[in-house]
CSV table of C-alpha atoms in Angstrom, one decimal:
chain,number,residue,atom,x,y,z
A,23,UNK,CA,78.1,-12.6,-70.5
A,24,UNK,CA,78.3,-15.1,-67.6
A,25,UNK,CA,77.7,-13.1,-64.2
A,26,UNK,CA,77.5,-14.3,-60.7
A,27,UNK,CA,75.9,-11.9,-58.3
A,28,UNK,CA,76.2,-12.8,-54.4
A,29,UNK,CA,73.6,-11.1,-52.2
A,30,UNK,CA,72.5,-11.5,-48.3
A,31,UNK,CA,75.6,-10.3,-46.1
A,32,UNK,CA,75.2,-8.6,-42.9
A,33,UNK,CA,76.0,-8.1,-39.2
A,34,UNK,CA,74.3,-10.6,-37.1
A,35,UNK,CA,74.6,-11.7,-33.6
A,36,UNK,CA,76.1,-15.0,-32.7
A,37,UNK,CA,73.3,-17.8,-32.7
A,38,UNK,CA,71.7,-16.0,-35.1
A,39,UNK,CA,71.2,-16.6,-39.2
A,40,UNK,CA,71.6,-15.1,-43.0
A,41,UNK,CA,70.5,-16.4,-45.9
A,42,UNK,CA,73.2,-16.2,-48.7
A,43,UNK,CA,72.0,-15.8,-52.3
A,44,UNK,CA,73.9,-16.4,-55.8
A,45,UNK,CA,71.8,-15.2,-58.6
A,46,UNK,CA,73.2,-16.1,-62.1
A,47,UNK,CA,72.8,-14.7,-65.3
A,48,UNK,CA,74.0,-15.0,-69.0
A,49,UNK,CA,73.7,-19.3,-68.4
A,50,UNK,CA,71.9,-21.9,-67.0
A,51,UNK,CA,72.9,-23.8,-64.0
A,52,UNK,CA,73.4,-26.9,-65.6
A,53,UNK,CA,76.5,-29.6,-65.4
A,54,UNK,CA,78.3,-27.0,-63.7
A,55,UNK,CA,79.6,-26.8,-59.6
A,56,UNK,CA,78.6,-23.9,-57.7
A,57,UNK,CA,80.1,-23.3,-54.8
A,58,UNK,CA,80.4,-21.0,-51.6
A,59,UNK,CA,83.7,-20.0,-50.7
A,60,UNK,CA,84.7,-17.5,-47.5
A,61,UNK,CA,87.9,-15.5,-46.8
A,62,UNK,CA,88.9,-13.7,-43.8
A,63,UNK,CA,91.4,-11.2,-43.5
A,64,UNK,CA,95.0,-12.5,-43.3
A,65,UNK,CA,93.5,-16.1,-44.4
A,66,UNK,CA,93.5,-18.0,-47.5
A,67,UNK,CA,90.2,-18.3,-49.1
A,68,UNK,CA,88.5,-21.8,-48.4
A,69,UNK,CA,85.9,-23.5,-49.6
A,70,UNK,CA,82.5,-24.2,-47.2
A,71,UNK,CA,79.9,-26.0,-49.4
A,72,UNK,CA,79.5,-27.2,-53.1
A,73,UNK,CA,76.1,-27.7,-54.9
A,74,UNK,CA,76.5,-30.1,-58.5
A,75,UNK,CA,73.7,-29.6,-61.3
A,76,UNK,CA,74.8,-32.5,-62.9
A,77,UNK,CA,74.5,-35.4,-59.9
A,78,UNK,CA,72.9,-33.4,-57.3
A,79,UNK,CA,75.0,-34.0,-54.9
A,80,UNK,CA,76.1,-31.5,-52.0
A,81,UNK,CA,79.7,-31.4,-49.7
A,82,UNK,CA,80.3,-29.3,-46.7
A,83,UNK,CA,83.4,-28.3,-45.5
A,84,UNK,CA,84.2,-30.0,-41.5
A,85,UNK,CA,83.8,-26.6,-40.2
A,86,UNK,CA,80.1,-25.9,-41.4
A,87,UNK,CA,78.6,-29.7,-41.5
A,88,UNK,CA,75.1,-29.4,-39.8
A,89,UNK,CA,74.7,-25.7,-39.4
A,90,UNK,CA,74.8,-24.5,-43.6
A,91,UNK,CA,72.6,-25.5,-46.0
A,92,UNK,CA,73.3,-25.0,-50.0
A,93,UNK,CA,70.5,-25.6,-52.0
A,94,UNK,CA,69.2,-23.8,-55.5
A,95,UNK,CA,65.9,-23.1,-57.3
A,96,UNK,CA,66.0,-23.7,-60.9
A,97,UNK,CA,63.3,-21.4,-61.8
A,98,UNK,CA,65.6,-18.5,-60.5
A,99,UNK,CA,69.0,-19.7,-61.8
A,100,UNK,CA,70.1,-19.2,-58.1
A,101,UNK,CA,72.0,-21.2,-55.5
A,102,UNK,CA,71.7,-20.1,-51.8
A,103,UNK,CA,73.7,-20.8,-48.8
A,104,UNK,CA,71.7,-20.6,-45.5
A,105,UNK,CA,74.3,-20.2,-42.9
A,106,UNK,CA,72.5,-21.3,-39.4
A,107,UNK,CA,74.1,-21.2,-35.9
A,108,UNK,CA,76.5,-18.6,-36.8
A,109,UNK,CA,79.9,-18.2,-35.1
A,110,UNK,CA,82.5,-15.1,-34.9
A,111,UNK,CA,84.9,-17.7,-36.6
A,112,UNK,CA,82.3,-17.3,-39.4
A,113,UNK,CA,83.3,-13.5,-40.5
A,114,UNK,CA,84.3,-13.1,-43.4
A,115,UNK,CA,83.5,-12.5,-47.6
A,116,UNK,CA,81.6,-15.0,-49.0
A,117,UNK,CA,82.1,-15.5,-52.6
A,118,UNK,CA,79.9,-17.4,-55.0
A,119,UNK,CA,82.1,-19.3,-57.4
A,120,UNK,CA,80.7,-21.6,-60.6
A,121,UNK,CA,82.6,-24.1,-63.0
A,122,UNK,CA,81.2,-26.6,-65.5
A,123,UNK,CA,82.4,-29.2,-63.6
A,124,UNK,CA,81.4,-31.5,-60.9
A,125,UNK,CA,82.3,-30.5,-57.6
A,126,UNK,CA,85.7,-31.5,-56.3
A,127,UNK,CA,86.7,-32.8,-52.9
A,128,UNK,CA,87.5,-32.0,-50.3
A,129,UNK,CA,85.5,-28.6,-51.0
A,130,UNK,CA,88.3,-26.5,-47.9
A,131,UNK,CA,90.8,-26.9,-51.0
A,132,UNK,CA,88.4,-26.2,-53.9
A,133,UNK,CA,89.2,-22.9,-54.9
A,134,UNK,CA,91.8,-22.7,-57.0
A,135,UNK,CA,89.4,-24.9,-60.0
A,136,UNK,CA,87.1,-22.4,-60.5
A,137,UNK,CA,86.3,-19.8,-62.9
A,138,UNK,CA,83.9,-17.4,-62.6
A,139,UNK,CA,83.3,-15.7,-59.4
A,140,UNK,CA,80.7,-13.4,-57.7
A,141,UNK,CA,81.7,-10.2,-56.5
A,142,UNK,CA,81.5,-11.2,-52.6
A,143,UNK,CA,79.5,-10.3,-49.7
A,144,UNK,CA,80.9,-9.0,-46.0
A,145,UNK,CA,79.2,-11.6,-43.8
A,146,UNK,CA,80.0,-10.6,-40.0
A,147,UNK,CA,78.9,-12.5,-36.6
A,148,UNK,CA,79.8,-10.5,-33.8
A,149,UNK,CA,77.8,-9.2,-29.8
């Protein structure tokens, strides 16, 4: 059974950094997307960065450019998101989503393509 398990939420101050993890199981990482995704309340999920297993190649949503980092390690079947320079715009549940795809641009939009989704994780940046 394919099963996506986000980990790494928490209260932070603003400034300050988590480490987001996405820990896979029942399939390998491989030829699919795996992205991050975030939804506050009242707002429409969007998409903030997506990792492809098949090119390599990484996209960042506008909003997140330079302060989060995907990345994965192979030998744990897991994709993380380090989230750096945190904002109170940040808050929100971040969701691990995968599809065996490659990642689709502009990532903000990317939601509605994928299948299988994590279970999310409260991420909140506030004094």
């Amino acid at each position: 059974q394919l099963q996506l398990v986000e980990s790494g939420g928490g209260l932070v101050q603003p400034g300050g950094s988590l480490r987001l993890s996405c820990a896979a199981s029942g399939f390998t990482l491989d030829y699919y997307a795996i992205g991050w995704f975030r939804q506050a309340p009242g707002k429409e999920r969007e998409g903030v960065s997506c990792l492809s297993t098949t090119d390599g190649n990484v996209y960042y949503a506008d909003s997140v450019k330079g302060r989060f980092t995907i990345s994965r390690d192979n030998a744990k079947n897991t994709v993380y998101l380090q989230m750096n320079s945190l904002k109170p715009e940040d808050t929100a549940v971040y969701y691990c989503a995968a599809d065996r795809r490659l990642c689709m641009v502009p990532v903000k939009y990317s939601a509605y393509v994928y299948h299988y989704w994590g279970q999310g994780t409260q991420v909140t940046v506030s004094s």
